[in-house]
Short mmCIF file of C-alpha atoms in Angstrom, two decimals:
data_model
loop_
_atom_site.label_atom_id
_atom_site.label_comp_id
_atom_site.label_asym_id
_atom_site.label_seq_id
_atom_site.Cartn_x
_atom_site.Cartn_y
_atom_site.Cartn_z
CA MET A 18 0.00 0.07 0.05
CA PRO A 19 1.55 3.42 -1.03
CA PRO A 20 2.36 5.88 1.72
CA ARG A 21 -0.32 8.42 2.38
CA HIS A 22 0.24 12.10 1.60
CA GLU A 23 -0.15 14.10 4.79
CA GLY A 24 -1.88 17.36 4.66
CA LEU A 25 -1.49 20.25 7.05
CA LEU A 26 -4.05 19.01 9.56
CA ASP A 27 -2.79 15.40 9.44
CA GLN A 28 0.38 16.76 11.03
CA GLY A 29 -1.41 18.23 14.17
CA LEU A 30 -0.80 21.81 13.26
CA TRP A 31 -0.55 23.36 9.78
CA GLU A 32 2.99 24.43 10.35
CA ASP A 33 4.33 21.08 11.40
CA VAL A 34 5.62 20.20 8.00
CA THR A 35 7.66 16.98 7.58
CA THR A 36 11.16 17.21 6.44
CA ASP A 37 12.96 14.83 4.13
CA VAL A 38 16.45 16.28 4.70
CA GLU A 39 18.80 13.41 5.39
CA LYS A 40 20.76 13.29 8.56
CA PRO A 41 24.45 14.12 7.88
CA VAL A 42 27.03 11.36 8.29
CA SER A 43 30.77 11.48 8.38
CA THR A 44 31.52 10.62 4.69
CA ARG A 45 32.07 13.30 2.13
CA LEU A 46 29.63 11.64 -0.27
CA ALA A 47 26.85 11.68 2.14
CA LYS A 48 27.51 15.40 2.93
CA TRP A 49 27.60 16.16 -0.73
CA SER A 50 24.18 14.37 -1.14
CA VAL A 51 22.65 16.32 1.71
CA ASN A 52 23.95 19.61 0.15
CA MET A 53 22.52 18.65 -3.26
CA LYS A 54 19.19 17.67 -1.65
CA LEU A 55 19.11 21.13 0.09
CA SER A 56 19.76 23.18 -3.00
CA ARG A 57 18.13 21.10 -5.78
CA PRO A 58 14.74 22.54 -6.73
CA SER A 59 11.96 19.94 -6.43
CA PHE A 60 10.27 21.34 -9.48
CA LEU A 61 12.96 19.95 -11.68
CA PRO A 62 12.18 16.73 -13.51
CA LYS A 63 12.57 13.60 -11.41
CA ALA A 64 12.39 9.93 -12.10
CA ALA A 65 8.78 8.79 -12.66
CA ALA A 66 7.02 7.93 -9.44
CA SER A 67 3.45 7.29 -8.62
CA ARG A 68 1.70 10.11 -6.81
CA LYS A 69 0.92 9.55 -3.11
CA PRO A 70 -2.70 9.55 -2.17
CA LEU A 71 -3.90 12.94 -0.97
CA SER A 72 -5.32 13.48 2.47
CA SER A 73 -8.77 14.76 3.05
CA THR A 74 -7.28 18.17 3.98
CA ALA A 75 -4.86 18.55 1.08
CA TRP A 76 -7.02 21.30 -0.35
CA LEU A 77 -6.09 23.56 2.56
CA ASP A 78 -2.45 23.14 1.71
CA GLY A 79 -3.10 24.00 -1.93
CA LEU A 80 -5.28 27.01 -1.04
CA ARG A 81 -2.65 28.57 1.15
CA GLY A 82 0.07 27.86 -1.42
CA PHE A 83 -1.90 29.59 -4.19
CA ALA A 84 -2.70 32.44 -1.81
CA ALA A 85 1.04 32.88 -1.24
CA LEU A 86 1.55 33.05 -5.05
CA LEU A 87 -1.12 35.79 -5.24
CA VAL A 88 0.88 37.81 -2.65
CA TYR A 89 3.95 37.38 -4.78
CA TRP A 90 2.14 38.52 -7.91
CA HIS A 91 0.47 41.38 -6.13
CA HIS A 92 3.76 42.85 -4.79
CA HIS A 93 5.45 42.46 -8.18
CA GLN A 94 2.63 44.21 -10.06
CA LEU A 95 2.69 47.25 -7.71
CA TRP A 96 6.44 47.43 -7.48
CA ALA A 97 7.01 47.40 -11.24
CA HIS A 98 4.18 49.60 -12.12
CA ASP A 99 5.09 52.18 -9.54
CA ALA A 100 7.62 53.39 -12.08
CA SER A 101 4.85 54.21 -14.52
CA GLY A 102 2.51 55.66 -11.86
CA ASN A 103 -0.26 53.11 -12.45
CA ASN A 104 -0.55 51.73 -8.88
CA GLN A 105 -3.74 53.73 -8.19
CA ILE A 106 -5.44 52.01 -11.16
CA PHE A 107 -4.60 48.62 -9.76
CA GLU A 108 -5.89 49.43 -6.22
CA ASN A 109 -9.16 51.00 -7.30
CA ALA A 110 -12.36 49.69 -8.76
CA PHE A 111 -13.11 49.41 -12.43
CA GLY A 112 -14.15 52.72 -13.84
CA TYR A 113 -12.90 54.81 -10.88
CA ASN A 114 -11.66 58.22 -12.20
CA GLN A 115 -12.65 57.10 -15.67
CA ASN A 116 -10.01 54.31 -15.73
CA TYR A 117 -11.43 51.22 -17.48
CA TYR A 118 -8.89 48.42 -17.50
CA PHE A 119 -9.29 44.68 -17.69
CA VAL A 120 -7.17 44.09 -14.53
CA CYS A 121 -9.77 46.05 -12.52
CA LEU A 122 -12.81 43.94 -13.44
CA PRO A 123 -14.46 42.10 -10.57
CA GLY A 124 -12.95 38.64 -10.24
CA VAL A 125 -10.12 39.48 -12.59
CA ARG A 126 -8.55 41.82 -10.18
CA THR A 127 -8.02 39.04 -7.72
CA PHE A 128 -5.31 37.60 -9.92
CA PHE A 129 -3.43 40.97 -10.12
CA THR A 130 -3.99 42.62 -6.66
CA GLY A 131 -5.34 39.79 -4.59
CA GLY A 132 -2.64 40.04 -1.90
CA HIS A 133 -4.90 41.35 0.87
CA TYR A 134 -7.51 38.72 -0.03
CA ALA A 135 -4.78 36.13 0.21
CA VAL A 136 -3.58 37.29 3.62
CA THR A 137 -7.02 37.18 5.12
CA THR A 138 -7.45 33.74 3.67
CA PHE A 139 -4.16 32.78 5.48
CA PHE A 140 -5.72 33.85 8.79
CA VAL A 141 -8.94 31.90 8.26
CA ILE A 142 -6.91 28.77 7.21
CA SER A 143 -4.79 29.24 10.39
CA GLY A 144 -7.80 29.43 12.62
CA TYR A 145 -9.09 26.25 11.08
CA ALA A 146 -5.85 24.33 11.28
CA LEU A 147 -4.79 25.46 14.77
CA ALA A 148 -8.24 24.49 16.12
CA TYR A 149 -8.43 21.11 14.33
CA LYS A 150 -6.51 18.91 16.69
CA PRO A 151 -7.80 20.47 19.91
CA MET A 152 -11.34 20.53 18.58
CA THR A 153 -11.04 16.83 17.65
CA LEU A 154 -10.01 16.04 21.21
CA LEU A 155 -12.75 18.26 22.56
CA HIS A 156 -15.38 16.46 20.47
CA ALA A 157 -14.02 13.17 21.78
CA GLY A 158 -14.28 14.41 25.37
CA ASP A 159 -10.60 13.85 26.11
CA HIS A 160 -9.95 16.96 28.10
CA GLN A 161 -6.65 15.79 29.52
CA LYS A 162 -5.09 15.39 26.07
CA LEU A 163 -6.75 18.64 25.00
CA LEU A 164 -4.88 20.57 27.80
CA GLU A 165 -1.57 18.80 26.80
CA ASN A 166 -2.15 19.75 23.14
CA LEU A 167 -2.86 23.38 23.90
CA ALA A 168 0.20 23.66 26.19
CA SER A 169 2.45 22.28 23.55
CA ALA A 170 1.01 24.42 20.73
CA ALA A 171 1.23 27.59 22.78
CA PHE A 172 4.81 26.82 23.79
CA ARG A 173 6.01 26.15 20.17
CA ARG A 174 4.17 28.89 18.38
CA TRP A 175 6.65 31.79 18.86
CA PRO A 176 9.81 29.97 17.78
CA ARG A 177 7.93 28.36 14.90
CA LEU A 178 6.88 31.73 13.49
CA TYR A 179 9.83 33.88 14.27
CA ILE A 180 12.91 31.68 13.65
CA PRO A 181 12.41 31.66 9.89
CA LEU A 182 12.01 35.41 10.03
CA ILE A 183 15.18 35.86 12.03
CA GLY A 184 17.06 33.69 9.60
CA THR A 185 15.86 35.25 6.38
CA THR A 186 16.22 38.89 7.51
CA PHE A 187 19.72 38.24 8.90
CA LEU A 188 20.84 36.79 5.53
CA TYR A 189 19.20 39.65 3.66
CA MET A 190 20.77 42.27 5.94
CA THR A 191 24.12 40.63 5.75
CA SER A 192 24.07 40.53 1.98
CA TRP A 193 24.01 44.36 1.67
CA HIS A 194 27.34 44.55 3.36
CA ALA A 195 29.01 41.22 2.26
CA PHE A 196 28.28 41.91 -1.40
CA GLY A 197 27.75 45.70 -1.39
CA ILE A 198 24.11 45.37 -2.61
CA TRP A 199 21.89 48.38 -2.84
CA ALA A 200 18.25 47.61 -1.98
CA ALA A 201 15.58 50.19 -2.71
CA ALA A 202 13.50 49.28 0.40
CA ALA A 203 16.50 49.31 2.83
CA ASP A 204 17.72 51.99 5.26
CA ARG A 205 21.38 50.73 5.22
CA GLN A 206 23.71 51.50 7.97
CA SER A 207 27.33 52.61 7.37
CA ASN A 208 28.94 49.32 8.51
CA PHE A 209 27.87 45.83 9.40
CA SER A 210 28.21 46.13 13.21
CA SER A 211 25.85 49.18 13.11
CA GLU A 212 23.55 47.22 10.93
CA LEU A 213 23.57 44.19 13.19
CA TRP A 214 22.67 46.33 16.16
CA ALA A 215 19.93 48.21 14.25
CA TRP A 216 18.51 44.82 13.11
CA TYR A 217 18.61 43.40 16.59
CA SER A 218 17.05 46.54 18.22
CA GLU A 219 14.18 46.72 15.73
CA PHE A 220 13.47 43.01 15.80
CA LYS A 221 13.34 42.73 19.65
CA ASN A 222 10.62 45.35 19.64
CA PHE A 223 8.79 44.03 16.61
CA SER A 224 8.68 40.50 18.07
CA PHE A 225 7.03 41.65 21.29
CA VAL A 226 3.52 41.48 19.97
CA TYR A 227 1.85 43.07 23.01
CA ARG A 228 3.78 46.34 22.78
CA ILE A 229 1.81 49.60 22.63
CA GLY A 230 2.70 52.10 19.91
CA GLY A 231 5.50 52.06 17.43
CA GLU A 232 5.37 51.10 13.76
CA PRO A 233 3.72 47.83 12.78
CA TRP A 234 6.45 47.15 10.26
CA PHE A 235 9.85 45.41 10.38
CA THR A 236 11.87 47.43 7.97
CA TYR A 237 14.13 44.49 7.13
CA ASN A 238 11.05 42.82 5.62
CA PHE A 239 8.01 44.99 5.45
CA HIS A 240 5.82 42.05 4.34
CA SER A 241 6.40 40.41 7.75
CA TRP A 242 3.75 42.68 9.40
CA SER A 243 1.39 39.67 9.34
CA ILE A 244 3.68 37.54 11.61
CA PRO A 245 2.72 39.28 14.90
CA VAL A 246 -0.89 39.17 13.76
CA GLU A 247 -0.58 35.44 13.16
CA PHE A 248 0.86 34.99 16.64
CA LYS A 249 -1.91 37.04 18.31
CA GLY A 250 -4.58 35.20 16.38
CA SER A 251 -3.14 31.87 17.37
CA MET A 252 -3.35 32.86 21.04
CA VAL A 253 -6.96 33.84 20.50
CA ILE A 254 -7.70 30.41 19.13
CA TYR A 255 -5.92 28.53 22.02
CA VAL A 256 -7.73 30.64 24.63
CA ALA A 257 -11.10 30.30 22.90
CA VAL A 258 -10.78 26.53 22.61
CA LEU A 259 -9.85 26.28 26.24
CA ALA A 260 -12.59 28.65 27.42
CA LEU A 261 -15.33 26.76 25.41
CA SER A 262 -14.06 23.32 26.12
CA ARG A 263 -16.70 22.55 28.72
CA CYS A 264 -19.63 24.16 26.92
CA THR A 265 -22.50 22.30 25.18
CA ARG A 266 -22.40 22.04 21.40
CA ASN A 267 -24.93 24.85 20.84
CA ALA A 268 -23.42 27.03 23.52
CA ARG A 269 -20.02 26.68 21.90
CA LEU A 270 -21.30 27.58 18.42
CA TRP A 271 -23.25 30.52 19.70
CA CYS A 272 -20.10 31.77 21.61
CA GLN A 273 -18.01 31.59 18.50
CA LEU A 274 -20.54 33.58 16.64
CA GLY A 275 -20.64 36.08 19.52
CA LEU A 276 -16.85 36.43 19.40
CA ILE A 277 -16.98 37.11 15.66
CA PHE A 278 -19.64 39.74 16.17
CA TYR A 279 -17.66 41.32 18.96
CA PHE A 280 -14.32 41.43 17.03
CA MET A 281 -15.99 42.80 13.88
CA TYR A 282 -18.81 45.04 15.03
CA ILE A 283 -17.86 46.21 18.45
CA ALA A 284 -14.09 46.25 18.68
CA ASP A 285 -11.74 46.70 15.65
CA GLY A 286 -10.39 43.16 15.96
CA TRP A 287 -10.83 42.12 12.35
CA TYR A 288 -7.91 39.62 12.44
CA CYS A 289 -9.39 37.93 15.55
CA ALA A 290 -12.62 37.53 13.72
CA LEU A 291 -10.90 35.84 10.84
CA PHE A 292 -9.22 33.29 13.11
CA ILE A 293 -12.43 32.57 14.98
CA ALA A 294 -14.24 32.12 11.61
CA GLY A 295 -11.69 29.48 10.74
CA MET A 296 -12.28 27.82 14.11
CA LEU A 297 -16.02 27.89 13.63
CA ASN A 298 -15.67 26.40 10.22
CA CYS A 299 -13.51 23.63 11.68
CA ASP A 300 -16.05 23.02 14.39
CA LEU A 301 -18.86 22.73 11.89
CA ASP A 302 -16.92 20.36 9.64
CA LEU A 303 -16.03 18.02 12.55
CA LEU A 304 -19.64 18.06 13.71
CA ALA A 305 -20.82 17.27 10.08
CA LYS A 306 -18.26 14.38 9.94
CA HIS A 307 -19.93 12.78 12.92
CA ASN A 308 -23.47 13.71 11.78
CA TYR A 309 -23.99 15.87 14.79
CA LEU A 310 -24.71 19.32 13.24
CA PRO A 311 -27.63 21.33 14.73
CA ARG A 312 -30.92 20.36 13.24
CA PHE A 313 -31.26 23.65 11.39
CA PHE A 314 -28.44 22.53 8.89
CA SER A 315 -30.38 19.46 7.84
CA ARG A 316 -33.00 21.76 6.35
CA LEU A 317 -30.38 23.28 4.06
CA GLU A 318 -28.88 20.00 2.82
CA PRO A 319 -30.80 19.94 -0.40
CA TYR A 320 -29.52 23.35 -1.33
CA LYS A 321 -25.97 22.84 -0.20
CA GLU A 322 -24.33 23.00 -3.66
CA LEU A 323 -26.34 26.16 -4.60
CA ILE A 324 -25.48 27.89 -1.35
CA PHE A 325 -21.79 27.30 -1.51
CA PHE A 326 -21.40 28.18 -5.14
CA HIS A 327 -23.09 31.60 -4.38
CA LEU A 328 -20.87 32.02 -1.34
CA PHE A 329 -17.80 31.46 -3.60
CA VAL A 330 -19.07 34.05 -6.11
CA ILE A 331 -19.69 36.54 -3.33
CA SER A 332 -16.26 35.81 -1.91
CA VAL A 333 -14.49 36.60 -5.21
CA TYR A 334 -16.43 39.85 -5.63
CA LEU A 335 -15.79 41.05 -2.05
CA GLY A 336 -12.14 40.00 -2.35
CA GLY A 337 -11.66 42.69 -5.01
CA ILE A 338 -12.33 45.51 -2.51
CA PRO A 339 -10.57 48.72 -3.52
CA SER A 340 -7.67 49.23 -1.19
CA GLN A 341 -5.76 52.32 -2.12
CA ASN A 342 -6.86 54.24 0.98
CA ILE A 343 -9.26 54.13 3.93
CA ASP A 344 -11.56 56.98 2.76
CA LEU A 345 -15.15 55.58 2.72
CA ASN A 346 -16.09 58.30 0.25
CA VAL A 347 -13.69 56.80 -2.32
CA LEU A 348 -15.46 53.45 -1.86
CA ARG A 349 -18.80 54.99 -2.36
CA ALA A 350 -17.57 56.62 -5.57
CA SER A 351 -16.42 53.22 -6.82
CA ARG A 352 -18.56 51.36 -9.28
CA GLY A 353 -20.36 48.37 -7.71
CA TRP A 354 -19.47 49.42 -4.14
CA TYR A 355 -21.93 52.29 -3.21
CA TYR A 356 -24.56 50.28 -1.51
CA LEU A 357 -22.14 47.79 -0.04
CA SER A 358 -20.29 50.70 1.62
CA PHE A 359 -23.13 51.21 3.99
CA LEU A 360 -22.62 47.76 5.43
CA LYS A 361 -19.25 48.78 7.07
CA PRO A 362 -19.54 48.78 10.81
CA GLN A 363 -18.55 51.87 12.81
CA ALA A 364 -15.91 49.86 14.71
CA VAL A 365 -13.82 49.07 11.64
CA PHE A 366 -11.13 51.65 10.90
CA ASP A 367 -9.86 50.38 7.58
CA TYR A 368 -12.96 49.27 5.70
CA LYS A 369 -11.23 46.71 3.45
CA TRP A 370 -10.73 44.24 6.30
CA PHE A 371 -14.47 44.03 6.87
CA TYR A 372 -15.23 43.00 3.32
CA LEU A 373 -12.22 40.77 3.21
CA PHE A 374 -13.39 39.06 6.37
CA TRP A 375 -16.50 37.86 4.59
CA ALA A 376 -14.56 37.12 1.42
CA ALA A 377 -11.99 34.87 3.12
CA SER A 378 -14.53 33.20 5.40
CA PHE A 379 -16.82 32.34 2.43
CA LEU A 380 -13.89 31.18 0.38
CA VAL A 381 -12.55 28.66 2.95
CA ALA A 382 -16.09 27.38 3.60
CA SER A 383 -16.92 26.86 -0.05
CA VAL A 384 -13.68 25.50 -1.62
CA GLN A 385 -13.92 21.95 -0.18
CA ARG A 386 -17.61 21.62 -1.23
CA ILE A 387 -17.13 22.69 -4.91
CA LEU A 388 -15.57 19.71 -6.55
CA TRP A 389 -13.79 21.41 -9.50
CA LEU A 390 -12.35 24.08 -7.16
CA ARG A 391 -11.16 21.59 -4.56
CA LYS A 392 -9.54 19.44 -7.39
CA PHE A 393 -7.62 22.51 -8.53
CA PHE A 394 -6.13 23.05 -5.09
CA GLU A 395 -5.21 19.43 -4.86
CA THR A 396 -3.04 19.55 -8.06
CA ARG A 397 0.64 19.01 -7.78
CA PHE A 398 1.33 22.69 -8.51
CA CYS A 399 -0.79 23.93 -5.65
CA GLN A 400 0.46 21.16 -3.27
CA TYR A 401 4.01 22.20 -4.10
CA LEU A 402 3.27 25.89 -3.30
CA GLY A 403 1.61 24.81 -0.06
CA ARG A 404 4.82 23.09 1.07
CA ILE A 405 6.97 26.20 0.57
CA CYS A 406 4.36 28.88 1.15
CA PHE A 407 5.76 30.26 4.40
CA ALA A 408 9.24 30.62 2.97
CA LEU A 409 7.72 32.05 -0.30
CA TYR A 410 5.94 34.68 1.80
CA LEU A 411 9.23 35.61 3.63
CA VAL A 412 11.65 35.72 0.73
CA HIS A 413 9.70 37.08 -2.24
CA GLY A 414 10.12 40.64 -0.86
CA PRO A 415 13.86 40.64 -0.36
CA ILE A 416 14.26 38.99 -3.87
CA LEU A 417 12.00 41.64 -5.36
CA TRP A 418 13.94 44.49 -3.73
CA THR A 419 17.29 43.13 -4.99
CA LEU A 420 17.25 40.96 -8.06
CA GLY A 421 13.76 41.97 -9.15
CA ASP A 422 14.46 45.65 -8.93
CA ARG A 423 17.54 45.27 -11.19
CA VAL A 424 15.75 43.03 -13.70
CA TYR A 425 12.81 45.42 -13.93
CA ALA A 426 15.23 48.43 -14.33
CA ALA A 427 17.07 46.53 -17.06
CA THR A 428 13.86 45.93 -19.13
CA GLY A 429 12.64 49.47 -18.83
CA TRP A 430 10.77 49.66 -15.54
CA TYR A 431 12.93 52.25 -13.86
CA SER A 432 12.70 55.53 -11.99
CA GLU A 433 15.06 58.24 -10.74
CA LYS A 434 16.16 56.11 -7.73
CA HIS A 435 17.45 53.44 -10.20
CA VAL A 436 19.25 56.08 -12.30
CA ASN A 437 21.01 57.35 -9.13
CA ASN A 438 21.81 54.08 -7.42
CA ILE A 439 22.09 51.36 -10.09
CA PRO A 440 22.68 53.24 -13.29
CA ASN A 441 24.52 50.27 -14.95
CA TRP A 442 21.29 48.34 -14.88
CA VAL A 443 18.99 50.92 -16.31
CA ASN A 444 17.57 50.00 -19.73
CA ILE A 445 20.35 47.60 -20.66
CA PHE A 446 17.79 45.19 -22.18
CA PRO A 447 14.75 47.38 -23.07
CA ILE A 448 11.56 45.54 -23.94
CA PRO A 449 8.54 47.29 -25.43
CA ARG A 450 5.64 47.82 -23.01
CA VAL A 451 3.22 46.08 -25.33
CA GLY A 452 0.16 44.37 -23.97
CA PRO A 453 -2.64 45.32 -21.60
CA LEU A 454 -1.91 46.81 -18.20
CA GLY A 455 -0.49 44.15 -15.86
CA LEU A 456 0.36 41.80 -18.74
CA GLU A 457 2.92 43.88 -20.56
CA LEU A 458 5.63 41.90 -22.35
CA SER A 459 8.30 43.81 -20.52
CA PHE A 460 6.67 42.86 -17.16
CA LEU A 461 5.98 39.23 -17.94
CA LEU A 462 9.36 38.22 -19.43
CA PRO A 463 11.38 39.03 -16.30
CA HIS A 464 9.39 36.41 -14.46
CA LEU A 465 11.09 33.71 -16.53
CA VAL A 466 14.01 34.42 -14.25
CA LEU A 467 12.31 35.91 -11.13
CA LEU A 468 9.66 33.18 -10.48
CA PRO A 469 12.08 30.18 -10.68
CA VAL A 470 14.64 31.90 -8.57
CA THR A 471 12.05 32.86 -5.96
CA LEU A 472 10.65 29.31 -5.81
CA TRP A 473 14.15 27.82 -5.57
CA VAL A 474 15.19 30.17 -2.78
CA SER A 475 11.87 29.41 -1.00
CA GLU A 476 12.71 25.71 -1.12
CA VAL A 477 16.17 26.35 0.34
CA ILE A 478 14.75 28.48 3.09
CA THR A 479 12.06 25.83 3.84
CA LYS A 480 14.80 23.21 4.31
CA LEU A 481 17.24 25.67 6.06
CA PHE A 482 14.89 27.45 8.48
CA ASP A 483 11.27 26.50 8.14
CA GLU A 484 11.38 22.80 8.78
CA PRO A 485 14.18 23.05 11.40
CA SER A 486 12.21 25.68 13.29
CA VAL A 487 9.35 23.14 13.71
CA LYS A 488 11.79 20.47 14.96
CA PHE A 489 13.59 22.84 17.28
CA ALA A 490 10.35 24.01 18.91
CA GLN A 491 9.32 20.40 19.34
CA TRP A 492 12.70 19.48 20.85
CA ALA A 493 12.70 22.51 23.19
CA TYR A 494 9.22 21.69 24.41
CA ARG A 495 10.12 18.07 25.09
CA LYS A 496 13.13 19.25 27.06
CA THR A 497 11.01 21.11 29.37
CA LEU A 498 8.78 18.17 30.30
CA PRO A 499 9.35 16.01 33.36
CA PRO A 500 10.58 12.45 32.82
CA SER A 501 7.89 9.84 32.26
CA GLY A 502 6.53 8.36 35.43
CA PRO A 503 5.19 9.89 38.63
CA ALA A 504 5.19 13.62 38.86
CA PRO A 505 8.07 15.17 40.87
CA GLY A 506 7.33 15.16 44.57
CA LYS A 507 4.90 12.31 44.44
CA PRO A 508 5.60 8.72 45.26
#
């Protein structure tokens, strides 16, 4: 019987990916083999092998992997087109300020500026995945193992999230001084020792998620703003599961709905609402698996396919929320958003997160119930992206700001900062800007280099920092536990 492919939930927590890096031995040949395995891209052709059976949750891996690719594409679109001043077109609705472009059409815009939609989808997936194991134990009535699981998960969460960030930003920062690299998004210090201190000082504040005030960004990787949000959302899940672990089924479901209402309509806790939405989705799926849903849902069973298809369509539309600014008047002046703008709660400061909450929640709820959509996220391509998605999220920015910036300048996407700092790269291989906005030939061709390089570096970082961070967190937690047998102080 062939080995079974494990999805993110089969491993306990979504981040607990398995690693196939061989243990080093003393021979040079074995060390060379390990190095080759570390650096060889897995998307290169391999010997024919039968595909391992997919797990029932493989679609979640594929969804988060594809979402990471949307973030990559979003940031490249905005970075390159900043040179031509077209970013406001990308981030506004179709027809706003008399701009009518294909990339701004509802649904289409998701594939060009769907980064925010993707990030909120990450948070719903995390809420689902982090709640899956403890919810399974809760449903089984095994409260002792539930407490053990929550203790382990809470202990391991910080190192699992921050060790890869530490490793990638340290290498990125070091490259500026080791190779004399100019990076457009960097505030470079005069020497490495000053840089190291600046990096440490900023990181120690950034990684304390309960600080009050200060910038939400880590300037050594601006895209990492979501890491503290991920950590805080994780703590919300662990506390919520624990607090509701003794409740009845109906009370637990109502409390989760109450938490979502509180975070979205009373307090501006949009990211907490996203995590709880994932937890609620997980709870309902587990109840459905055991045929224990509230009676109300049985009345909707004949209309399930119709309901989830419409939820998916609504999700895609809401996922295209204009996001250039937080001015509600701009939203009301946007075609297709006037009446929807009145749904925004008073509590929400940045309106896009309200609409993206519904978009991401509906997406995760509907994907597994729409067969063709689920099959897409179970393809080899999406499963591959799911395996490297955390590293892809962390490294696509530094690669964009170094290699990507130079390749774009070389093909004609340059501004004054490029002329002043990397003049030797400017327009050395000019390509005509033919094609529709967002699909220009001079924009697409650079990705023949940039995308493979980004995927390869993501694989290396997955093996170098991501997978080891999971193992280190597990090892550290095991080291803190008492030896098996009677508890200390007891006979």
